[in-house]
Amino acid sequence: MIDVAAAAGVSKMTASRALRGSKDVSTESKDRVIAAAKKIGYFGNHLAASLSSARSDLVGVIVPSLTNIVFPQVMSGISDGLLGTGFQPAFGVTDYNLYREYELVGRMLSWRPAGMIITGMEQSDQTRKLLIEADIPIVQIMDTDGDAIDYVVGFSHQSAGAEMAEALFGAGRTRFGYIGCNLENDLRAKKRKQGFFDVLKRYDIAITTQLGGILSSVSEGRRLTQELLEQTPDLDCIYFSNDDVAFGGLCYCIEAGIAVPNSVALAGFNGLGLLEGFPGLIATSTTQRHDIGRASAGIITQSLQSPEQLKSRKLVMQPTINLGALQT
Amino acid sequence: MIDVAAAAGVSKMTASRALRGSKDVSTESKDRVIAAAKKIGYFGNHLAASLSSARSDLVGVIVPSLTNIVFPQVMSGISDGLLGTGFQPAFGVTDYNLYREYELVGRMLSWRPAGMIITGMEQSDQTRKLLIEADIPIVQIMDTDGDAIDYVVGFSHQSAGAEMAEALFGAGRTRFGYIGCNLENDLRAKKRKQGFFDVLKRYDIAITTQLGGILSSVSEGRRLTQELLEQTPDLDCIYFSNDDVAFGGLCYCIEAGIAVPNSVALAGFNGLGLLEGFPGLIATSTTQRHDIGRASAGIITQSLQSPEQLKSRKLVMQPTINLGALQT
DNA sequence: GTGAAAGCGCTAACAA
DNA sequence: TTGTTAGCGCTTTCAC
């Protein structure tokens, strides 16, 4: 930067101001500095800038997984929401491991990010402590069931499960099955299951359950559905932990010649594009993944620039239920 | 850090050494420092550390898209490959935009990363210049067709397309269609198409082409397949730009009662888990996304720690063709 | 094995 | 509008 300043015939400080677009610089010097910087091929050192100003333009983003397409979609929304604001996302993956989450939060905070976006409401006490003490805007996303640290953008998975149960029961289904994967780790899927079961219990309806392994996939859904339907052929409805698994179930039914949804209705969660392979055959709750990402990015930038304009600490973006062919 | 040092009764310098695990510190002081740090709840400032040592432990990773599941899978591999090495990935998305890629590279370099991993071989001259001058290990991934900047991990898309053409022709198919999405942006899909077309041209086989929009999805594949088969019902084979699109085609065929692969064979690219919905019905080239990610992370760490052990600048991980039910 | 001094490249605060 | 001074929190270097 000293070189740039020298080339432009001004002091280091004026160069710094010009490069950052401060308005307390004459147009003349500004132009000269910018020209000099371009000529020399100067690009700054965020390290030094952030150290000196005690804040960086990074926004830390923590997601549990990359293999579930839902999280990249949220990240994509965050990326879009941050574009042109001068902030940059920095993504980290926990693999649903609370200790890795703690370490990751620590590492990210040591970069002095401007804000943090973290998935879910279930952080360990240590992690919460770190986040609170960081004294930067924190947004918890994708869930609203639990204690907020600061801001929250998402929806209640418990309610989502409950509403799907009501909808399927309302459509006349009575003999229910449930298929889920990775429920030990994926606490949000577990909450949906809970909401679903609670409602049906109220109607005195029992549910046959088939649980799978860690891999929440089409292939696992296919396998589990075959097992469940061979054991319990008289089911007229199956709720799955998500759309991937549900779609696997649909593939099995199609191959086995089982009429969906007439003979057995299938319901998933998320509203993935994948479902458009067979439009309307799977009922689902469509979630606004991209918008949740955008909104959380917006909250970070707003709370940094004009916090008073933020109306609420909690933004609920409820999923919409789409019953498809079941809707009659 | 001064607080930690004081609490441990040593100097700032000894504290620094102890915290970084330097071996030139007595076990005694080391233990005291670490205990003090834990007690105070100290976690370092990477900004200051990196500025001072003129290097950070970040590895910049640049991908074109997050909505195509392939890239998160690569990122997941990178994340795994970097785990426990002390390096941390920082991801950026270009949306297939070369100017955004240039800006992103500039921004990332201004964090003085230890290395960079970037998707594809087609960077702009400006971007290449930045990367070369950064004087850190650069790994280009997912493709090998083009001029290398430094290290390369991937495979030839041109060859992959050619090999699939050979395989399908070898399986007795002669009336070919091609369906592709987003070919203007997705240069690797374009290369596969090129390789595919080149081979069939040699056999004097014409190909009916149907091109879709930017969105490479199951739904788009379904739509395009319907259009193509209604216009050209006598095709006995369709090559798709990737598995998502191919799967959409399969869904259409299944609903329309078209026998796959007997009546018409479908071929995609990637070997996505999705295909297991209907095992064996779609021919595909299975790529090692996760392994490519791991390997590229490994190259970064190796070249930083013991560059002499790196045998080659180019690691080819050729896809394997799986014809499924077509194999007979 | 430990510590003191210097400085990484920038920006905040103040002065001119 | 511009420049000067000090310092962000660490690590490097070198002396002890």
XYZ file of C-alpha atoms (C1' of nucleotides) in Angstrom:
688
model
C 0.000 0.000 0.000
C 2.935 2.278 0.667
C 4.000 1.668 -2.921
C 0.579 2.635 -4.169
C 0.614 5.793 -2.079
C 4.077 6.709 -3.328
C 3.077 6.104 -6.941
C 0.047 8.324 -6.474
C 2.064 10.942 -4.644
C -0.020 10.868 -1.466
C 0.340 9.455 2.025
C -0.463 5.896 3.018
C -3.509 7.142 4.850
C -5.023 8.909 1.879
C -4.404 5.807 -0.200
C -6.159 3.702 2.413
C -9.146 6.048 2.426
C -9.328 6.230 -1.342
C -9.209 2.461 -1.730
C -11.991 2.000 0.751
C -14.153 4.631 -0.915
C -14.218 7.076 1.965
C -15.843 10.345 0.920
C -13.338 12.518 2.749
C -10.925 12.341 -0.170
C -10.718 14.671 -3.113
C -11.872 13.131 -6.354
C -8.519 13.972 -7.774
C -6.370 12.031 -5.279
C -8.899 9.252 -5.278
C -8.567 8.771 -9.013
C -4.819 8.892 -8.824
C -4.684 6.313 -6.050
C -7.047 3.961 -7.804
C -5.108 4.270 -11.036
C -1.853 3.594 -9.212
C -3.313 0.579 -7.443
C -4.524 -0.899 -10.702
C -1.178 -0.286 -12.355
C 0.794 -1.932 -9.593
C -1.689 -4.779 -9.337
C -2.326 -4.088 -5.687
C -4.950 -5.988 -3.821
C -5.306 -5.476 -0.145
C -4.608 -7.599 2.844
C -7.807 -8.412 4.665
C -5.791 -9.847 7.485
C -4.183 -6.539 8.335
C -7.322 -4.547 7.652
C -9.423 -6.720 9.904
C -6.852 -6.860 12.643
C -6.537 -3.124 12.630
C -10.236 -2.356 12.548
C -11.116 -5.197 14.907
C -13.749 -6.554 12.577
C -13.765 -8.614 9.413
C -16.249 -8.864 6.590
C -16.644 -12.586 7.021
C -19.940 -14.152 7.984
C -19.447 -17.598 9.468
C -21.998 -20.173 8.369
C -22.280 -23.559 10.023
C -24.278 -26.429 8.548
C -24.478 -30.036 9.666
C -24.042 -31.675 6.282
C -23.302 -31.112 2.629
C -24.627 -34.408 1.351
C -28.211 -33.444 2.084
C -29.041 -31.055 -0.748
C -31.152 -28.915 1.575
C -28.128 -27.304 3.189
C -26.349 -26.312 -0.005
C -29.624 -24.701 -1.017
C -29.654 -22.668 2.169
C -25.997 -21.785 1.635
C -26.835 -20.697 -1.861
C -29.451 -18.349 -0.440
C -26.935 -16.948 2.029
C -24.416 -16.471 -0.754
C -27.015 -14.577 -2.783
C -28.121 -12.533 0.191
C -24.559 -11.447 0.915
C -23.676 -10.674 -2.701
C -22.835 -7.023 -3.191
C -22.939 -6.212 0.524
C -19.199 -6.470 0.990
C -19.623 -9.418 3.325
C -18.434 -12.843 2.447
C -19.692 -16.179 3.745
C -17.324 -18.730 5.217
C -18.895 -22.172 5.423
C -18.167 -24.948 7.883
C -19.554 -28.475 8.243
C -20.164 -30.306 11.510
C -21.385 -33.723 10.307
C -24.033 -33.480 13.024
C -21.293 -33.702 15.622
C -21.733 -31.329 18.563
C -18.091 -31.357 19.512
C -16.990 -30.617 15.979
C -19.528 -27.813 15.996
C -17.925 -26.386 19.110
C -14.464 -26.530 17.615
C -15.675 -25.018 14.380
C -17.380 -22.140 16.148
C -14.192 -21.489 18.077
C -12.093 -21.496 14.934
C -14.499 -19.251 13.123
C -14.713 -16.775 15.965
C -10.947 -16.556 15.995
C -11.322 -14.966 12.544
C -13.430 -12.259 14.151
C -16.389 -12.639 11.789
C -18.972 -9.880 11.494
C -21.740 -12.363 12.268
C -22.571 -16.034 12.475
C -25.314 -18.175 10.973
C -25.703 -21.566 12.549
C -28.071 -24.423 11.812
C -30.564 -25.526 14.424
C -31.358 -24.650 18.012
C -29.470 -27.443 19.732
C -25.981 -26.163 20.422
C -24.018 -27.354 23.423
C -23.741 -24.999 26.392
C -20.088 -24.373 25.628
C -20.901 -23.431 22.067
C -23.694 -21.096 23.144
C -21.344 -19.440 25.564
C -18.784 -18.798 22.846
C -21.419 -17.374 20.539
C -22.947 -15.117 23.152
C -19.601 -13.767 24.276
C -18.563 -13.026 20.716
C -20.924 -10.101 20.805
C -21.837 -10.249 17.121
C -25.201 -10.979 15.491
C -25.997 -14.686 15.583
C -28.754 -16.213 13.481
C -29.981 -19.711 14.169
C -31.689 -21.123 11.112
C -33.990 -23.904 9.927
C -35.716 -24.427 13.240
C -37.682 -22.429 15.768
C -38.308 -25.073 18.435
C -35.968 -24.178 21.272
C -34.146 -21.381 23.081
C -32.931 -18.603 20.834
C -29.413 -17.233 21.232
C -30.090 -14.059 19.277
C -31.999 -14.075 15.957
C -33.928 -17.031 14.549
C -35.096 -17.763 11.001
C -36.938 -20.963 10.266
C -40.022 -22.872 11.245
C -41.290 -25.382 13.732
C -40.556 -28.912 12.647
C -42.811 -30.188 15.368
C -45.725 -28.248 13.871
C -44.761 -29.274 10.349
C -45.018 -32.921 11.338
C -48.274 -32.292 13.163
C -49.815 -30.485 10.220
C -48.918 -33.233 7.826
C -50.548 -35.743 10.156
C -53.715 -33.632 10.240
C -53.711 -33.287 6.475
C -53.278 -37.001 5.825
C -55.865 -37.919 8.418
C -58.126 -35.290 6.912
C -57.693 -36.954 3.536
C -59.159 -40.092 5.031
C -56.059 -42.147 5.754
C -56.123 -44.299 8.857
C -53.506 -47.066 8.658
C -50.197 -45.271 9.081
C -46.573 -46.205 8.719
C -43.458 -44.106 9.417
C -40.048 -44.471 7.819
C -37.066 -42.464 9.008
C -33.303 -42.316 8.654
C -30.590 -40.788 10.787
C -32.977 -39.696 13.534
C -30.304 -39.868 16.228
C -28.370 -37.114 14.486
C -30.997 -35.239 12.543
C -32.891 -33.712 15.436
C -35.180 -31.731 13.150
C -36.410 -34.903 11.453
C -36.949 -36.279 14.935
C -39.077 -33.295 15.872
C -41.237 -33.759 12.792
C -41.725 -37.359 13.726
C -42.686 -36.305 17.230
C -45.267 -33.813 15.968
C -46.665 -36.384 13.586
C -46.956 -39.092 16.222
C -48.501 -36.749 18.794
C -51.386 -35.860 16.522
C -52.154 -39.416 15.499
C -51.993 -40.503 19.089
C -54.729 -38.031 19.846
C -56.816 -39.751 17.182
C -55.918 -43.098 18.729
C -54.095 -44.261 15.651
C -51.121 -46.566 15.904
C -48.149 -46.207 13.578
C -45.922 -48.953 12.265
C -42.344 -47.694 12.288
C -39.346 -48.698 10.206
C -36.067 -46.993 10.985
C -33.036 -46.917 8.738
C -29.375 -46.126 9.122
C -27.381 -42.939 8.943
C -27.650 -42.617 5.196
C -30.784 -40.723 4.297
C -31.070 -41.682 0.648
C -33.384 -42.723 -2.146
C -31.961 -46.202 -2.025
C -32.498 -46.505 1.731
C -36.082 -45.275 1.312
C -36.713 -47.867 -1.328
C -35.363 -50.671 0.839
C -37.213 -49.612 3.985
C -40.498 -49.186 2.135
C -40.248 -52.659 0.673
C -39.557 -54.093 4.123
C -42.367 -52.161 5.735
C -44.961 -52.997 3.104
C -44.009 -56.655 3.039
C -44.455 -56.849 6.803
C -47.552 -54.649 6.915
C -49.228 -54.727 3.494
C -52.452 -53.113 4.628
C -51.025 -49.629 5.293
C -52.746 -46.832 3.414
C -50.250 -44.071 4.224
C -46.535 -43.704 4.961
C -44.817 -40.613 6.369
C -41.095 -40.381 5.619
C -38.394 -38.398 7.368
C -37.778 -36.463 4.142
C -38.362 -36.322 0.403
C -35.318 -38.353 -0.597
C -36.457 -41.284 1.446
C -40.061 -40.806 0.319
C -38.999 -40.783 -3.300
C -37.203 -44.079 -2.805
C -40.484 -45.410 -1.420
C -42.329 -44.184 -4.488
C -39.836 -45.898 -6.787
C -40.425 -49.175 -4.970
C -44.207 -48.817 -5.199
C -44.069 -48.037 -8.897
C -41.951 -51.086 -9.612
C -44.067 -53.282 -7.387
C -47.250 -52.093 -9.073
C -48.671 -50.529 -5.919
C -50.974 -47.617 -6.753
C -49.815 -44.301 -5.251
C -51.638 -42.549 -3.682
C -54.804 -44.633 -4.140
C -53.596 -47.785 -2.506
C -50.970 -46.166 -0.303
C -50.279 -42.462 0.088
C -46.678 -41.290 0.580
C -45.625 -38.105 2.316
C -42.199 -36.553 2.624
C -40.715 -33.245 3.655
C -38.986 -30.319 1.922
C -40.552 -30.060 -1.515
C -37.421 -31.092 -3.401
C -37.232 -30.647 -7.168
C -36.705 -34.367 -7.399
C -40.400 -34.943 -6.700
C -41.213 -33.424 -10.085
C -40.051 -36.713 -11.586
C -43.564 -37.930 -10.792
C -45.574 -34.787 -10.183
C -48.168 -34.944 -7.470
C -47.555 -38.498 -6.331
C -45.822 -37.577 -3.088
C -47.390 -35.260 -0.547
C -44.861 -32.908 0.994
C -44.300 -29.795 3.084
C -42.490 -27.315 0.894
C -39.870 -25.362 2.802
C -38.296 -22.080 1.713
C -34.655 -23.124 1.955
C -33.241 -20.489 -0.317
C -35.333 -17.743 1.247
C -34.317 -18.762 4.738
C -30.706 -18.371 3.627
C -31.352 -14.985 2.062
C -33.286 -13.770 5.053
C -30.645 -14.815 7.531
C -27.973 -13.054 5.476
C -30.210 -9.988 5.417
C -30.587 -10.046 9.188
C -26.828 -10.116 9.661
C -26.244 -7.129 7.390
C -29.227 -5.213 8.793
C -28.294 -5.755 12.385
C -24.813 -4.490 11.572
C -25.949 -1.431 9.651
C -29.283 -0.373 11.083
C -30.322 -2.699 13.874
C -33.264 -0.511 14.815
C -35.011 -1.434 11.581
C -35.156 -5.099 12.483
C -38.657 -5.632 13.713
C -38.378 -8.994 15.262
C -35.825 -11.440 16.555
C -37.739 -14.375 15.134
C -38.733 -14.862 11.529
C -41.033 -17.791 10.912
C -41.274 -19.097 7.364
C -43.811 -21.856 7.712
C -43.745 -24.648 5.119
C -46.798 -25.073 2.907
C -48.381 -28.462 2.609
C -48.925 -29.832 -0.863
C -50.989 -32.986 -0.988
C -50.790 -33.390 -4.757
C -53.000 -36.148 -6.137
C -54.252 -36.864 -2.643
C -56.100 -33.573 -2.699
C -59.590 -34.473 -3.848
C -2.678 -13.828 25.333
C -0.839 -11.537 27.706
C -3.436 -12.431 30.315
C -2.837 -16.106 29.778
C 0.900 -15.609 30.037
C 0.499 -13.636 33.257
C -1.812 -16.237 34.750
C 0.724 -18.933 33.920
C 3.596 -16.855 35.218
C 5.534 -16.847 31.958
C 6.167 -14.397 29.139
C 3.877 -13.772 26.201
C 6.369 -15.558 23.999
C 6.423 -18.762 25.998
C 2.659 -18.723 26.070
C 2.578 -18.362 22.307
C 4.953 -21.259 21.858
C 3.097 -23.466 24.314
C -0.252 -22.794 22.681
C 1.088 -23.678 19.262
C 2.684 -26.851 20.529
C 6.255 -25.855 19.870
C 8.685 -28.390 21.315
C 11.091 -25.784 22.641
C 9.060 -25.361 25.794
C 9.364 -27.254 29.031
C 6.521 -29.629 29.702
C 5.986 -27.808 32.922
C 5.397 -24.344 31.471
C 3.413 -25.848 28.651
C 0.959 -27.466 31.031
C 0.641 -24.304 33.067
C -0.048 -22.197 29.991
C -2.623 -24.582 28.604
C -4.364 -24.768 31.959
C -4.407 -20.982 32.207
C -5.777 -20.619 28.697
C -8.573 -23.042 29.388
C -9.397 -21.315 32.651
C -9.569 -17.870 31.098
C -11.454 -19.163 28.084
C -8.832 -17.883 25.705
C -9.064 -18.650 22.033
C -6.583 -17.117 19.683
C -6.846 -14.507 17.026
C -6.130 -16.036 13.654
C -6.056 -12.589 12.145
C -3.082 -11.503 14.174
C -1.372 -14.875 13.943
C -1.689 -14.992 10.180
C -0.662 -11.409 9.706
C 2.381 -11.918 11.809
C 3.469 -15.167 10.248
C 2.469 -14.109 6.724
C 0.438 -17.227 6.145
C -2.963 -18.457 7.182
C -4.383 -21.941 7.583
C -7.237 -21.277 5.196
C -7.609 -23.204 1.976
C -9.746 -21.322 -0.521
C -12.172 -23.483 -2.467
C -14.075 -22.182 -5.463
C -17.010 -24.017 -7.011
C -19.411 -22.872 -9.724
C -22.647 -23.904 -8.049
C -24.207 -25.284 -4.911
C -27.488 -26.366 -6.438
C -25.842 -29.169 -8.373
C -25.267 -31.811 -5.703
C -21.987 -32.823 -7.296
C -20.134 -29.791 -5.928
C -21.246 -30.156 -2.329
C -20.052 -33.742 -2.592
C -16.639 -32.550 -3.708
C -16.649 -29.950 -0.933
C -17.506 -32.658 1.522
C -14.458 -34.593 0.350
C -12.273 -31.523 0.771
C -13.687 -30.945 4.235
C -12.865 -34.538 5.169
C -9.427 -34.352 3.616
C -8.574 -31.237 5.595
C -9.969 -32.502 8.890
C -7.301 -32.812 11.534
C -4.617 -31.156 9.413
C -5.059 -27.754 10.983
C -6.201 -26.308 7.680
C -9.692 -25.051 7.156
C -11.621 -24.758 3.899
C -13.249 -21.481 2.878
C -15.817 -21.990 0.148
C -16.887 -19.542 -2.536
C -19.472 -19.813 -5.325
C -19.160 -18.267 -8.781
C -22.493 -19.210 -10.369
C -20.519 -20.079 -13.507
C -19.630 -16.405 -13.874
C -16.012 -15.760 -14.870
C -15.963 -12.222 -13.564
C -17.391 -13.271 -10.238
C -14.744 -15.952 -10.165
C -12.054 -13.327 -10.662
C -13.417 -11.163 -7.866
C -13.755 -14.137 -5.575
C -10.188 -15.253 -6.200
C -8.991 -11.723 -5.455
C -10.956 -11.589 -2.220
C -9.767 -14.987 -1.146
C -6.138 -14.228 -1.896
C -6.387 -11.119 0.220
C -6.877 -13.516 3.150
C -3.486 -15.015 2.300
C -4.726 -18.615 2.110
C -2.273 -21.476 2.332
C -3.590 -22.884 -0.941
C -6.446 -22.724 -3.408
C -8.686 -25.334 -4.971
C -10.623 -24.154 -7.978
C -13.108 -25.935 -10.215
C -12.327 -26.442 -13.881
C -9.557 -25.463 -16.254
C -11.182 -22.417 -17.842
C -10.177 -19.408 -15.761
C -9.800 -16.002 -17.318
C -6.273 -14.716 -17.963
C -6.612 -12.184 -15.171
C -7.652 -14.892 -12.733
C -4.779 -17.146 -13.760
C -2.373 -14.281 -13.264
C -3.627 -13.670 -9.731
C -3.353 -17.338 -8.880
C 0.128 -17.742 -10.301
C 1.448 -14.663 -8.559
C 0.012 -15.758 -5.243
C 2.807 -18.307 -5.068
C 0.801 -20.903 -3.173
C -0.266 -24.386 -4.255
C -3.211 -24.264 -6.656
C -5.286 -27.317 -7.504
C -7.687 -27.282 -10.415
C -10.284 -29.987 -10.004
C -12.970 -31.926 -11.864
C -11.408 -31.579 -15.284
C -8.135 -32.349 -17.014
C -8.821 -30.969 -20.494
C -6.844 -27.723 -20.688
C -3.770 -25.875 -19.476
C -2.805 -26.558 -15.896
C -1.883 -23.708 -13.572
C -0.213 -25.913 -10.998
C -1.760 -29.200 -9.819
C -4.751 -30.925 -11.422
C -7.128 -33.566 -10.048
C -9.966 -34.816 -12.179
C -10.658 -36.519 -15.445
C -11.259 -35.794 -19.096
C -14.886 -35.013 -19.774
C -14.214 -35.257 -23.461
C -13.028 -38.848 -23.019
C -15.893 -39.622 -20.669
C -18.394 -38.597 -23.348
C -16.483 -40.510 -25.987
C -16.351 -43.657 -23.907
C -20.051 -43.581 -23.220
C -20.691 -43.234 -26.947
C -18.500 -46.257 -27.616
C -20.239 -48.255 -24.911
C -23.736 -47.461 -26.140
C -22.798 -48.103 -29.741
C -21.128 -51.300 -28.621
C -24.386 -52.319 -26.950
C -26.023 -52.153 -30.343
C -27.728 -48.759 -30.207
C -27.842 -46.790 -33.439
C -30.586 -44.127 -33.317
C -29.266 -41.523 -30.904
C -30.690 -38.489 -29.179
C -28.944 -35.981 -26.912
C -30.533 -33.867 -24.186
C -28.571 -31.177 -22.374
C -29.126 -28.243 -20.038
C -27.012 -25.215 -19.233
C -24.327 -26.025 -21.799
C -23.362 -22.385 -22.272
C -22.239 -22.220 -18.655
C -21.390 -25.779 -17.808
C -18.317 -26.202 -19.963
C -17.617 -29.670 -18.657
C -21.023 -30.918 -19.799
C -20.247 -29.325 -23.146
C -16.971 -31.235 -23.375
C -18.758 -34.516 -22.691
C -21.210 -33.714 -25.441
C -18.327 -32.950 -27.757
C -16.606 -36.249 -27.018
C -19.866 -38.106 -27.481
C -20.665 -36.447 -30.792
C -17.149 -36.901 -32.149
C -17.279 -40.657 -31.708
C -20.697 -41.091 -33.256
C -19.697 -38.908 -36.141
C -16.903 -41.320 -36.852
C -19.509 -44.060 -37.049
C -21.582 -41.828 -39.312
C -24.424 -41.651 -36.856
C -26.593 -38.545 -36.633
C -27.889 -37.336 -33.265
C -31.164 -35.577 -32.601
C -30.533 -32.852 -30.065
C -32.842 -31.216 -27.574
C -31.405 -28.414 -25.446
C -32.945 -27.057 -22.295
C -32.532 -23.940 -20.183
C -30.206 -23.041 -17.373
C -31.900 -25.236 -14.830
C -30.433 -28.706 -14.946
C -33.135 -30.626 -13.142
C -35.223 -33.766 -13.029
C -38.235 -31.797 -14.145
C -36.420 -30.264 -17.095
C -35.162 -33.705 -18.121
C -38.671 -35.045 -17.995
C -40.006 -32.261 -20.159
C -37.225 -32.411 -22.726
C -37.462 -36.175 -23.030
C -41.167 -35.996 -23.687
C -40.593 -33.369 -26.366
C -37.765 -35.290 -27.972
C -39.570 -38.637 -28.028
C -42.771 -37.123 -29.345
C -40.853 -35.541 -32.188
C -38.570 -38.500 -32.804
C -40.265 -41.627 -31.458
C -37.919 -44.088 -33.105
C -34.832 -43.261 -31.022
C -33.293 -46.228 -29.249
C -30.874 -44.300 -27.061
C -30.630 -40.897 -25.369
C -27.497 -39.390 -23.805
C -28.163 -36.709 -21.193
C -25.900 -33.972 -19.898
C -26.085 -35.504 -16.432
C -27.903 -37.929 -14.154
C -30.513 -35.488 -12.878
C -31.722 -34.783 -16.365
C -31.485 -38.461 -17.312
C -33.533 -39.434 -14.298
C -36.250 -37.013 -15.344
C -36.223 -38.761 -18.706
C -36.608 -42.110 -17.013
C -39.577 -40.873 -15.013
C -41.278 -39.759 -18.218
C -40.641 -43.103 -19.910
C -41.965 -45.039 -16.946
C -45.158 -43.016 -16.869
C -45.554 -43.191 -20.652
C -45.070 -46.947 -20.605
C -41.892 -46.851 -22.677
C -39.634 -49.796 -21.875
C -36.205 -48.750 -20.572
C -33.681 -49.822 -21.718
C -35.268 -52.267 -24.166
C -37.159 -49.767 -26.223
C -34.963 -46.789 -25.479
C -31.739 -46.755 -23.475
C -30.938 -43.757 -21.274
C -27.479 -42.643 -20.255
C -26.440 -39.941 -17.822
C -23.300 -38.880 -16.034
C -22.012 -38.913 -12.451
C -23.444 -42.015 -10.846
C -25.698 -40.174 -8.405
C -27.371 -42.026 -5.560
C -30.668 -40.936 -7.023
C -30.328 -43.542 -9.770
C -30.776 -46.269 -7.154
C -34.465 -45.402 -7.216
C -34.630 -47.664 -10.242
C -31.425 -49.672 -10.115
C -29.782 -50.429 -13.436
C -32.212 -48.608 -15.683
C -29.911 -45.683 -16.451
C -26.415 -46.167 -17.814
C -23.941 -43.749 -16.283
C -20.294 -42.873 -15.810
C -19.622 -42.974 -12.101
C -17.284 -40.206 -10.978
C -15.318 -40.119 -7.730
C -16.498 -36.739 -6.485
C -15.709 -37.269 -2.849
C -12.318 -38.772 -3.611
C -11.417 -35.929 -5.931
C -12.129 -33.564 -3.064
C -10.068 -35.600 -0.622
C -7.207 -35.929 -3.048
C -7.078 -32.230 -3.822
C -7.040 -31.421 -0.112
C -4.252 -33.945 0.288
C -2.219 -32.316 -2.457
C -2.488 -28.934 -0.786
C -1.290 -30.215 2.561
C 1.431 -32.379 1.010
C 2.798 -29.640 -1.171
C 2.989 -27.426 1.882
C 4.642 -29.984 4.126
C 6.712 -32.239 1.903
C 6.401 -31.193 -1.722
C 9.109 -33.594 -2.791
C 6.810 -36.529 -2.059
C 4.264 -35.438 -4.620
C 4.927 -37.630 -7.597
C 2.897 -35.897 -10.207
C 1.212 -32.619 -10.938
C -1.756 -34.342 -12.511
C -3.975 -36.924 -10.861
C -6.473 -38.560 -13.186
C -9.442 -40.310 -11.600
C -11.224 -41.691 -14.600
C -14.969 -42.398 -14.256
C -16.139 -45.978 -14.600
C -18.937 -46.763 -16.986
C -21.882 -48.719 -15.663
C -24.335 -49.860 -18.290
C -26.715 -51.528 -15.850
C -29.481 -53.515 -17.530
C -28.080 -52.634 -20.940
C -25.122 -54.874 -20.247
C -26.096 -58.151 -21.889
C 14.226 -23.283 27.535
C 12.973 -18.430 27.803
C 12.398 -13.504 26.958
C 12.862 -8.696 24.719
C 12.454 -6.098 20.741
C 10.682 -5.362 16.309
C 7.319 -5.507 13.012
C 3.512 -7.919 9.885
C -0.047 -4.173 6.777
C -3.367 -1.901 7.766
C -6.907 1.660 10.207
C -8.568 4.763 14.288
C -7.998 8.928 16.286
C -6.374 13.036 16.290
C -3.942 17.108 14.496
C -3.003 20.328 10.877
C -8.925 17.281 2.586
C -4.641 15.370 4.184
C -1.035 13.592 7.190
C 0.980 11.899 11.700
C 1.118 8.798 15.413
C -0.043 4.793 17.672
C -1.381 0.254 17.886
C -4.471 -4.052 16.579
C -2.471 -9.397 18.700
C 0.283 -12.056 17.367
C 5.136 -14.330 15.548
C 9.915 -13.799 14.088
C 14.483 -13.096 15.270
C 18.012 -13.026 18.121
C 20.099 -12.687 22.541
C 20.396 -14.818 26.920
